[in-house]
CSV table of C-alpha atoms in Angstrom, one decimal:
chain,number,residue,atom,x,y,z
A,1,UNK,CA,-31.3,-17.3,7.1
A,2,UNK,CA,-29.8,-13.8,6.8
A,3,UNK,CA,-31.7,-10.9,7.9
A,4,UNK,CA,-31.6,-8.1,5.2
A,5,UNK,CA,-30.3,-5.3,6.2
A,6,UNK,CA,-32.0,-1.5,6.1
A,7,UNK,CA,-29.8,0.5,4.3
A,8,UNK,CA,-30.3,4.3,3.6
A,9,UNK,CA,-28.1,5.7,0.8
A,10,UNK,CA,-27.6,9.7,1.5
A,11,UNK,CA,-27.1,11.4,-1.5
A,12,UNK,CA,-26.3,15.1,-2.7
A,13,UNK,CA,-29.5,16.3,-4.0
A,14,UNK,CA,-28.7,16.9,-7.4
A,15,UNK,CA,-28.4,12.9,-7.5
A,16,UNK,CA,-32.6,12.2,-6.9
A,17,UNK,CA,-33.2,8.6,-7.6
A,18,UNK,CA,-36.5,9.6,-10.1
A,19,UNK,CA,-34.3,11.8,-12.0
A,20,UNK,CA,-31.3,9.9,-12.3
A,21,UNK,CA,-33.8,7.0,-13.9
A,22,UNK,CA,-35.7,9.2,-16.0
A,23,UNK,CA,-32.4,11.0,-17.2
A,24,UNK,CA,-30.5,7.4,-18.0
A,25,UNK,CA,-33.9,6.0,-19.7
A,26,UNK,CA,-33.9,9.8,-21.8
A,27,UNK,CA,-30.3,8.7,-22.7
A,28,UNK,CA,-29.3,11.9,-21.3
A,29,UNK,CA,-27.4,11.1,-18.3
A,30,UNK,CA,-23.8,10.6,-20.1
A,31,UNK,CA,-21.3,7.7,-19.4
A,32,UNK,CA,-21.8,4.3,-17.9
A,33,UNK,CA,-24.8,4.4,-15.1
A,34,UNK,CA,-26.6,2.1,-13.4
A,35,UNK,CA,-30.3,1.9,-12.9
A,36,UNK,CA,-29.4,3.7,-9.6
A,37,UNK,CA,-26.9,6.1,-8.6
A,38,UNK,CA,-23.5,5.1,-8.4
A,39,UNK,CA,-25.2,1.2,-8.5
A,40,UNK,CA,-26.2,1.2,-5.1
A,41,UNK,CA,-29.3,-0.4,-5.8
A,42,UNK,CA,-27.7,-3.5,-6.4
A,43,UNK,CA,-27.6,-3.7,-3.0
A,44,UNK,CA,-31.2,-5.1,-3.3
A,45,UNK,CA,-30.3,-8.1,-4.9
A,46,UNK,CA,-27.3,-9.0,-1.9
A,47,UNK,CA,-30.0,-9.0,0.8
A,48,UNK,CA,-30.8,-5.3,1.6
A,49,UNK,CA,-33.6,-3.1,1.4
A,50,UNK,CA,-32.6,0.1,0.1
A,51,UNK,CA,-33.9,4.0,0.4
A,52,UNK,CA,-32.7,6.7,-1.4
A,53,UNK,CA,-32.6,10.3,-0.4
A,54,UNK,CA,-34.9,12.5,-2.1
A,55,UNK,CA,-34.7,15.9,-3.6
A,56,UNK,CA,-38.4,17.4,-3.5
A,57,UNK,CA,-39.7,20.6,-4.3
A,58,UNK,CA,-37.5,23.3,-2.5
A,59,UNK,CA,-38.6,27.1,-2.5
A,60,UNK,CA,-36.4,29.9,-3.6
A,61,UNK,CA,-36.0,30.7,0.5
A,62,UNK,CA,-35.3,27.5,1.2
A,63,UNK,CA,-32.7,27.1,-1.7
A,64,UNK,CA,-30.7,30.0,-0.5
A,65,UNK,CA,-30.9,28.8,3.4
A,66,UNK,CA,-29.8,25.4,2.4
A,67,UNK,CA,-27.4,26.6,0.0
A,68,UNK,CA,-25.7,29.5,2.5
A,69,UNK,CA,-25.4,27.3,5.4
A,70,UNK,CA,-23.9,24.6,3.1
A,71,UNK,CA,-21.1,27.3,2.0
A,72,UNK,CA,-20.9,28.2,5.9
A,73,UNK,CA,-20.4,24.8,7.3
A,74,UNK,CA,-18.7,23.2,4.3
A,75,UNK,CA,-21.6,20.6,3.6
A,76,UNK,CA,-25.7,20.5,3.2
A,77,UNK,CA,-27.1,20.1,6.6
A,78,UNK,CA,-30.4,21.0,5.2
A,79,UNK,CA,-30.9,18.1,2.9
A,80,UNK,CA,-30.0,15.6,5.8
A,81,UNK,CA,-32.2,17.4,8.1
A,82,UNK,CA,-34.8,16.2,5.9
A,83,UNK,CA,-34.0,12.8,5.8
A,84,UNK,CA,-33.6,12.2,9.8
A,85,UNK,CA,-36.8,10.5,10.2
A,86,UNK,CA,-35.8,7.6,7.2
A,87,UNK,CA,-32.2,7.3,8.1
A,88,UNK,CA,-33.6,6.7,12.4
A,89,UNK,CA,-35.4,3.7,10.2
A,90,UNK,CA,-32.1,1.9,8.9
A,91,UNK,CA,-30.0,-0.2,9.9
A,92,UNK,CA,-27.2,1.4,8.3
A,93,UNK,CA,-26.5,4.8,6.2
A,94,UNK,CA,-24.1,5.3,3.2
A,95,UNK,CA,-23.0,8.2,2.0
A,96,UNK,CA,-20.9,9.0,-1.3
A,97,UNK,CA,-19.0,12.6,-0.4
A,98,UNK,CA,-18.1,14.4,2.3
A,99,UNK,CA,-20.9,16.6,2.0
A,100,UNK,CA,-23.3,14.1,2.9
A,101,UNK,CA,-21.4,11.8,5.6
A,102,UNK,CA,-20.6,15.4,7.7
A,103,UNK,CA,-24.3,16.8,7.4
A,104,UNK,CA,-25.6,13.1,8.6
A,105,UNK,CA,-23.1,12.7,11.4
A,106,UNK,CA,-24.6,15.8,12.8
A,107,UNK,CA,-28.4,14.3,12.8
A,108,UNK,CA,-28.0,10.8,13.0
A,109,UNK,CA,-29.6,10.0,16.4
A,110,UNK,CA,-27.7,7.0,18.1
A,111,UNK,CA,-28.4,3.2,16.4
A,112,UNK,CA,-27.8,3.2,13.1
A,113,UNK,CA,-24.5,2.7,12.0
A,114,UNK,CA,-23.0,5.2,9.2
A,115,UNK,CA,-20.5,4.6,6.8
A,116,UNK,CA,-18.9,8.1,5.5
A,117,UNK,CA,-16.9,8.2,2.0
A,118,UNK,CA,-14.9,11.1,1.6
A,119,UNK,CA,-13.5,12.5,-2.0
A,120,UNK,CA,-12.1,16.0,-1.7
A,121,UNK,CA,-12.1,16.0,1.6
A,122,UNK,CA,-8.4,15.2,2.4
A,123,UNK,CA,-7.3,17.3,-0.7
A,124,UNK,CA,-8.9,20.3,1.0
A,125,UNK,CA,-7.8,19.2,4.5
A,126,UNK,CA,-4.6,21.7,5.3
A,127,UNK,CA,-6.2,24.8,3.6
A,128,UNK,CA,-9.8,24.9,6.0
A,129,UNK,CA,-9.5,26.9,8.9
A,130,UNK,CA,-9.0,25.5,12.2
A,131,UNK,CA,-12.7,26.3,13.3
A,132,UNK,CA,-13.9,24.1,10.6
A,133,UNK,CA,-11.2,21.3,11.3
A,134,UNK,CA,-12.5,21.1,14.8
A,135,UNK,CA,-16.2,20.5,13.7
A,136,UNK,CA,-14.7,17.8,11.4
A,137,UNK,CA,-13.2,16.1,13.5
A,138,UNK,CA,-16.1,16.5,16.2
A,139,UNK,CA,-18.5,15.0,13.5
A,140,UNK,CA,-16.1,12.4,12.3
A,141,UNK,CA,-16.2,10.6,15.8
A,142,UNK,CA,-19.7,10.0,14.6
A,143,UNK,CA,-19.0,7.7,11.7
A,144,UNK,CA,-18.6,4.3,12.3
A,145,UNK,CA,-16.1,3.6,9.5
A,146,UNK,CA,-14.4,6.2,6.9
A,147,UNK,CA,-14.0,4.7,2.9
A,148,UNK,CA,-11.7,6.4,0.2
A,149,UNK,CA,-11.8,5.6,-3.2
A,150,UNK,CA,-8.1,6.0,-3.3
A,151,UNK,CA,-5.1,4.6,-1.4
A,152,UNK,CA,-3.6,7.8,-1.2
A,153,UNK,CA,-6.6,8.9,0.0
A,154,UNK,CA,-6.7,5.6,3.0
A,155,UNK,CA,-3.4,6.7,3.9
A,156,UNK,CA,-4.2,10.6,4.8
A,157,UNK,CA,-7.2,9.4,6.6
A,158,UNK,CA,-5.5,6.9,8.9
A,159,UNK,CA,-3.1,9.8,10.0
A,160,UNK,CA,-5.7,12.0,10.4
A,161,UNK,CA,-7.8,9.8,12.6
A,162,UNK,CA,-5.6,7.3,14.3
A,163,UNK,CA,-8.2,6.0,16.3
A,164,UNK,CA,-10.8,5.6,13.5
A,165,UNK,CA,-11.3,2.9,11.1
A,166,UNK,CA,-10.5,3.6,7.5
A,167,UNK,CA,-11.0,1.6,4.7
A,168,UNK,CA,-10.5,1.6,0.8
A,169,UNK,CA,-13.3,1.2,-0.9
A,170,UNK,CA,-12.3,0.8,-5.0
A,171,UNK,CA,-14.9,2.7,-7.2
A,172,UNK,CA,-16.6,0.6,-10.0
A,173,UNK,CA,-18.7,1.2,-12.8
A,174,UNK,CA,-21.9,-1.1,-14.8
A,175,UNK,CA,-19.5,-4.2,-16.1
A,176,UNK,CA,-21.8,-6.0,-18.0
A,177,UNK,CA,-21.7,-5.2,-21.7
A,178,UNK,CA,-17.6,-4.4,-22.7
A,179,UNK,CA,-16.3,-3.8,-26.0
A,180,UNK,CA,-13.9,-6.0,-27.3
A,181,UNK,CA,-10.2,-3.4,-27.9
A,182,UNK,CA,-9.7,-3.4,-31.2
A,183,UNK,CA,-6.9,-2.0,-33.4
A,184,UNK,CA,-6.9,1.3,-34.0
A,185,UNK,CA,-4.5,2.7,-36.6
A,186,UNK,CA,-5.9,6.6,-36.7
A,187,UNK,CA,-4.0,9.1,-38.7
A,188,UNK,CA,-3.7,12.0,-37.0
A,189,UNK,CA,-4.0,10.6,-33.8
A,190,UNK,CA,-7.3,10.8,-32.4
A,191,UNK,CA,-7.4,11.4,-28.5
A,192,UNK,CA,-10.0,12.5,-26.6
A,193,UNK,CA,-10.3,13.6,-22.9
A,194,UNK,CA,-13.3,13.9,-20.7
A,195,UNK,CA,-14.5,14.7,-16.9
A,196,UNK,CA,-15.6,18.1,-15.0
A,197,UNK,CA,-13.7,17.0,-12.3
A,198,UNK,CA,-11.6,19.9,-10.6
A,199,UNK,CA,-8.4,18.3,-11.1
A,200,UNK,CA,-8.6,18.0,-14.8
A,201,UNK,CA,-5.2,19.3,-15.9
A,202,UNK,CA,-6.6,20.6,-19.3
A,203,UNK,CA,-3.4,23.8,-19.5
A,204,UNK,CA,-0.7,20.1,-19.8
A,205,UNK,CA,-2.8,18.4,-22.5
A,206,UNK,CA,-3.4,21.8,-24.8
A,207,UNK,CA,0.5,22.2,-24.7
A,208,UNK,CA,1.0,18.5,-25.6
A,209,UNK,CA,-0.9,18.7,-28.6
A,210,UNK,CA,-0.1,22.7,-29.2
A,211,UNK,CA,1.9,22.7,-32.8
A,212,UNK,CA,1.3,19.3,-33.5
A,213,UNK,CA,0.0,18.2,-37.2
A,214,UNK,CA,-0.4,14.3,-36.2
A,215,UNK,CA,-2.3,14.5,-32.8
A,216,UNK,CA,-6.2,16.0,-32.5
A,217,UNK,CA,-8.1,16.4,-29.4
A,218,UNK,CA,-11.1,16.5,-28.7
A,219,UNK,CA,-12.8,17.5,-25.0
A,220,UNK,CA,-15.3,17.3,-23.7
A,221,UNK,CA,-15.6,19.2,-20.7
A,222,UNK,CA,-18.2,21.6,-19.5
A,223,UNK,CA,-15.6,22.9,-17.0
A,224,UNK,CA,-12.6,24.1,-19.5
A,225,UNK,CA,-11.5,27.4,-19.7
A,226,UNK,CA,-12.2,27.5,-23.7
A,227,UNK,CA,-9.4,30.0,-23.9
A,228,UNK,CA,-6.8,27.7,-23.6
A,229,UNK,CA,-7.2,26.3,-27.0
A,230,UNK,CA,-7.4,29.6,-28.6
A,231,UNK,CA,-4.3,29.2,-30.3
A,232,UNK,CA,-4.5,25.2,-30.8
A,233,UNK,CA,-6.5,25.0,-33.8
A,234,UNK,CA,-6.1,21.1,-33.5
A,235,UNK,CA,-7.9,21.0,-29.9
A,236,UNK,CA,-11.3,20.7,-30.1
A,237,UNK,CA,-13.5,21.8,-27.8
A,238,UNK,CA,-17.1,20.0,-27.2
A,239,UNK,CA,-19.9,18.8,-24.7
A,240,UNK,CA,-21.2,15.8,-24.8
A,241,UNK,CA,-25.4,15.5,-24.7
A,242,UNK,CA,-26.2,12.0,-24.8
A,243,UNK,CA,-24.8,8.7,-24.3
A,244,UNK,CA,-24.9,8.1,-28.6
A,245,UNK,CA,-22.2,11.3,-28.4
A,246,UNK,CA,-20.3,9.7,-26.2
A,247,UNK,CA,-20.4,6.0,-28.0
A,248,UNK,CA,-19.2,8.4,-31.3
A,249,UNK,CA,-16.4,9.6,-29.7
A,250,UNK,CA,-15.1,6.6,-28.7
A,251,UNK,CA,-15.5,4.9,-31.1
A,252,UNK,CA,-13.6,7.1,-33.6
A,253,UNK,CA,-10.8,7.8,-30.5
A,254,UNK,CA,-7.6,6.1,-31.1
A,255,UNK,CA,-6.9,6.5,-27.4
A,256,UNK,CA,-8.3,8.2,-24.7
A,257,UNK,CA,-6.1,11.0,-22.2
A,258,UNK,CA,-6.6,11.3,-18.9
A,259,UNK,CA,-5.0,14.7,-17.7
A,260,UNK,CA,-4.6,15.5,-14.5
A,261,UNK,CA,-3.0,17.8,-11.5
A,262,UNK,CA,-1.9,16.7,-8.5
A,263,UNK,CA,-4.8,15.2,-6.1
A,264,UNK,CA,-5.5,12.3,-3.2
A,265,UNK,CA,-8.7,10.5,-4.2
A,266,UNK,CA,-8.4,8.9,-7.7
A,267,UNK,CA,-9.6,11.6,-9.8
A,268,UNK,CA,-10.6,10.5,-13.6
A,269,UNK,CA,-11.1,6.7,-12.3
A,270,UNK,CA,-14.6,6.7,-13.8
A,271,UNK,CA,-13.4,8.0,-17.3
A,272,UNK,CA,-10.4,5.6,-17.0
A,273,UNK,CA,-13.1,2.5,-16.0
A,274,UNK,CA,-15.3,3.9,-19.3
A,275,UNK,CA,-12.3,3.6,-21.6
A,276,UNK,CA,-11.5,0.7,-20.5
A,277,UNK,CA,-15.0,-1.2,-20.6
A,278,UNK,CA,-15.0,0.7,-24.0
A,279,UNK,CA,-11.8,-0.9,-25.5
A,280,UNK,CA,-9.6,2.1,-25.7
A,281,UNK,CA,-6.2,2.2,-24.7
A,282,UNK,CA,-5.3,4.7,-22.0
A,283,UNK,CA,-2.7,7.2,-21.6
A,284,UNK,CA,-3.2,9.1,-17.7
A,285,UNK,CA,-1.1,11.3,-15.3
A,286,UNK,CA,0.0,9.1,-12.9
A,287,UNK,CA,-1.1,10.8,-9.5
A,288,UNK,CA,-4.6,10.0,-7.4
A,289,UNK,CA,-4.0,6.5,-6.4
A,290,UNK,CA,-4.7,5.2,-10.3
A,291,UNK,CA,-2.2,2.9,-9.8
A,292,UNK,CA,-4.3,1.0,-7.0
A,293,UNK,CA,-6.7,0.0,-10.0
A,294,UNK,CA,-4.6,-0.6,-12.7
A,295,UNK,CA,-0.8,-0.8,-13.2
A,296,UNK,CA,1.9,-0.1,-15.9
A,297,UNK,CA,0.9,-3.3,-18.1
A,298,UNK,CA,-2.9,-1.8,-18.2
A,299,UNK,CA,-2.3,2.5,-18.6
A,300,UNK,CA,0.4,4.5,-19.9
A,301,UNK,CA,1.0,6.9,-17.2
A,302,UNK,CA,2.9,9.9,-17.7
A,303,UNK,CA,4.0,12.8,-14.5
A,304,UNK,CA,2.0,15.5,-13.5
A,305,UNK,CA,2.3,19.1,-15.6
A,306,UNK,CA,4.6,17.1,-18.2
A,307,UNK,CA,3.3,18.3,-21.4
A,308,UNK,CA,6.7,17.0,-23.3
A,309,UNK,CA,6.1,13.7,-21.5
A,310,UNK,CA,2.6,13.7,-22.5
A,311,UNK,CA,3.5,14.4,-26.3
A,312,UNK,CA,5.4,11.4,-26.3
A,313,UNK,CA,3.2,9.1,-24.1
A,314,UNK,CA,0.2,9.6,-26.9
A,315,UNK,CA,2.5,9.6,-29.7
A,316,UNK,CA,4.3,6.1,-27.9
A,317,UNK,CA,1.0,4.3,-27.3
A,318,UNK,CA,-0.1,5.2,-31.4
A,319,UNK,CA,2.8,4.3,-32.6
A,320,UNK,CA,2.1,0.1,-32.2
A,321,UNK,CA,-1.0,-0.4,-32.2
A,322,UNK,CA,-1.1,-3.9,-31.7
A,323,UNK,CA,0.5,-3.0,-28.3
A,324,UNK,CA,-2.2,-0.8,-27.5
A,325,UNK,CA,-4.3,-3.2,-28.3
A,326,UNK,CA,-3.0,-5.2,-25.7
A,327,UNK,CA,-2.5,-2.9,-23.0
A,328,UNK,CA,-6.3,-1.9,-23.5
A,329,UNK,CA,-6.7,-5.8,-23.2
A,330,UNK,CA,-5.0,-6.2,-19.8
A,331,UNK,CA,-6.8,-3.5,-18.0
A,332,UNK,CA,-10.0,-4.8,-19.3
A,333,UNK,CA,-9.3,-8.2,-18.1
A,334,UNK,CA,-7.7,-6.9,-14.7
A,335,UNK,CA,-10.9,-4.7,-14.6
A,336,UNK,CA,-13.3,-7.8,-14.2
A,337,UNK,CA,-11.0,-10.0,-12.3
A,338,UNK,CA,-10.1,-7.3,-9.8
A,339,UNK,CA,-14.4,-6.9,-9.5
A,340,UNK,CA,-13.4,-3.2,-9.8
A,341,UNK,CA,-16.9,-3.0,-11.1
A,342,UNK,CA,-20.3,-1.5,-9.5
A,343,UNK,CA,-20.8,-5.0,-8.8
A,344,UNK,CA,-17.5,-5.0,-6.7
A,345,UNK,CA,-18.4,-1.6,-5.1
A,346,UNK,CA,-21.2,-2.3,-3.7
A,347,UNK,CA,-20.7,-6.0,-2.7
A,348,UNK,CA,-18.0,-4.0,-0.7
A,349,UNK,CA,-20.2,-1.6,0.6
A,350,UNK,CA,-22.9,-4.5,1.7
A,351,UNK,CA,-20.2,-6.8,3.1
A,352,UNK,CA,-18.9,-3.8,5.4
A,353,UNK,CA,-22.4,-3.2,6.5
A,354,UNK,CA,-22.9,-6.9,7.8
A,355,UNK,CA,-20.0,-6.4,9.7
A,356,UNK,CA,-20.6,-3.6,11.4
A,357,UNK,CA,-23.8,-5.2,12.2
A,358,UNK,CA,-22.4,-8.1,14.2
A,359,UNK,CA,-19.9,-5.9,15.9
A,360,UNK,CA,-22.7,-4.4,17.6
């Protein structure tokens, strides 16, 4: 019989276990969640036992220590100082940013094995100082394995750290209940666009629709720079609250955009995997990696800062919908038979573990 393995799961502290539960029970924590963050709970049921950072109750002092050194060192050292004692305890540690991997690699006494997802990382890599590159790199030897969620992403790493093993790990979301596409014949055409990610290319998609009497928008973004649709009566502006906003919105989207600048680590694959699981088709700017997850037959992708391009892409995809409908239906059936689900993710994640493990 297998031994289960001890993982701990190193979070940012804005991503507390308790409140992530309590906010997807309130119906306040928007999109498609698990139980736990990012899923990693599953990991229970594929023969771990799982501990979750905490947050806890943090004093104005110790807020502004933590959050100074973090803007000094470029991650929080502070909040995996406080988990030292649990992570000594595991087997193995995971970690979903660079902010956490870095900040563990410095306190992670010698045993357990630590796997260390970047995101922005690599993005960011050329503009930090050589100071900070060098304590990168210093920590980085500290990581057993390095996982992207992009193959753009795999491919920067690997150059980066020759002598370090990189992997791809595809990002899922909670499979378990899609909506069958359907054909939607909206007049005007009714796209929305959501994420607060920083490479949301919300300027290219105001001009696309800027002028237009058969396309409105609608974002939702709480990042936007409102001024941008000032002049684009037909752009709506909006935040989503709860999960029943965002199953609105959907539900009366013809299609949903994806618009985005130029970036290494799949940026928008969550709102992509949403759409998707929700039965819209898909129109995105084809940069990231997205093509790793789904190809031309599954999302209309259009080039980066083409607002022309973009016009016609939305305009194109509304045009049949019964070809939409299809597309939508190909990426959703690619999404389940490619397992890039949370069920995928972190069956990926648990598999890696066990290996590492027997290596030792």
């Amino acid at each position: 019989m297998t031994a289960r393995l001890n993982v701990f799961v190193h979070l940012a502290r804005d991503k507390d276990v308790d409140q992530w539960r309590a906010a997807r029970a309130a119906g306040s924590l928007v999109g498609i969640n698990d139980d736990t963050p990012y899923g990693y709970g599953r990991a229970e049921r594929m023969g771990c036992n799982v501990t979750f950072s905490r947050s806890g109750p943090e004093t104005y002092f110790a807020q502004f220590v933590r959050l100074a050194l973090r803007v000094i060192l470029g991650f929080d050292l502070v909040h995996a100082w406080r988990h030292r004692a649990a992570m000594a305890q595991a087997d193995v540690v995971w970690t979903h940013t660079e902010s956490q991997f870095l900040g563990v690699a410095w306190v992670l006494p010698p045993g357990p094995k630590l796997i260390g997802q970047a995101v922005w990382l690599y993005d960011r890599w050329a503009r930090l100082d050589p100071l900070r590159r060098a304590m990168f790199r210093r920590l980085i030897q500290r990581v057993d394995v390095l996982t992207t969620l992009s193959d753009d992403n795999l491919a920067i790493a690997r150059g980066l750290f020759p002598g370090k093993r990189a992997e791809m790990i595809p990002f899922g979301i909670p499979a378990e209940h899609p909506l069958e596409p359907a054909v939607r014949e909206n007049r005007p055409i009714r796209v929305i666009a959501l994420g607060n990610d920083r490479h949301r290319d919300w300027a290219t998609l105001v001009a696309a629709a800027r002028g237009t009497d058969d396309i409105a928008v609608e974002v939702f973004s709480g990042t936007i720079d409102r001024t941008l649709a000032c002049d684009a009566p037909n752009v709506v502006i909006g935040k989503l609250r709860t999960n029943a906003d965002l199953a609105a919105a959907m539900a009366r989207a013809t299609m949903m955009c994806v618009p985005l600048s130029a970036n290494h680590h799949a940026s928008g694959i969550t709102v992509v995997e949403e759409a998707v699981l929700a039965g819209l088709p898909v129109v995105a700017t084809d940069v990231g990696g997205l093509r790793g997850y789904f190809g031309d037959d599954a999302v209309r992708y259009v080039p980066v800062g083409d607002a022309a391009a973009l016009r016609a892409a939305l305009r194109e995809v509304a045009a049949d919908p019964a070809v939409a409908t299809a597309m939508a239906q190909r990426a959703q059936a690619h999404l389940v038979a490619a397992g890039l689900d949370a069920e995928g993710y972190v069956r990926r994640h648990v598999e890696l573990s066990r290996e590492l493990m027997a290596a030792r």
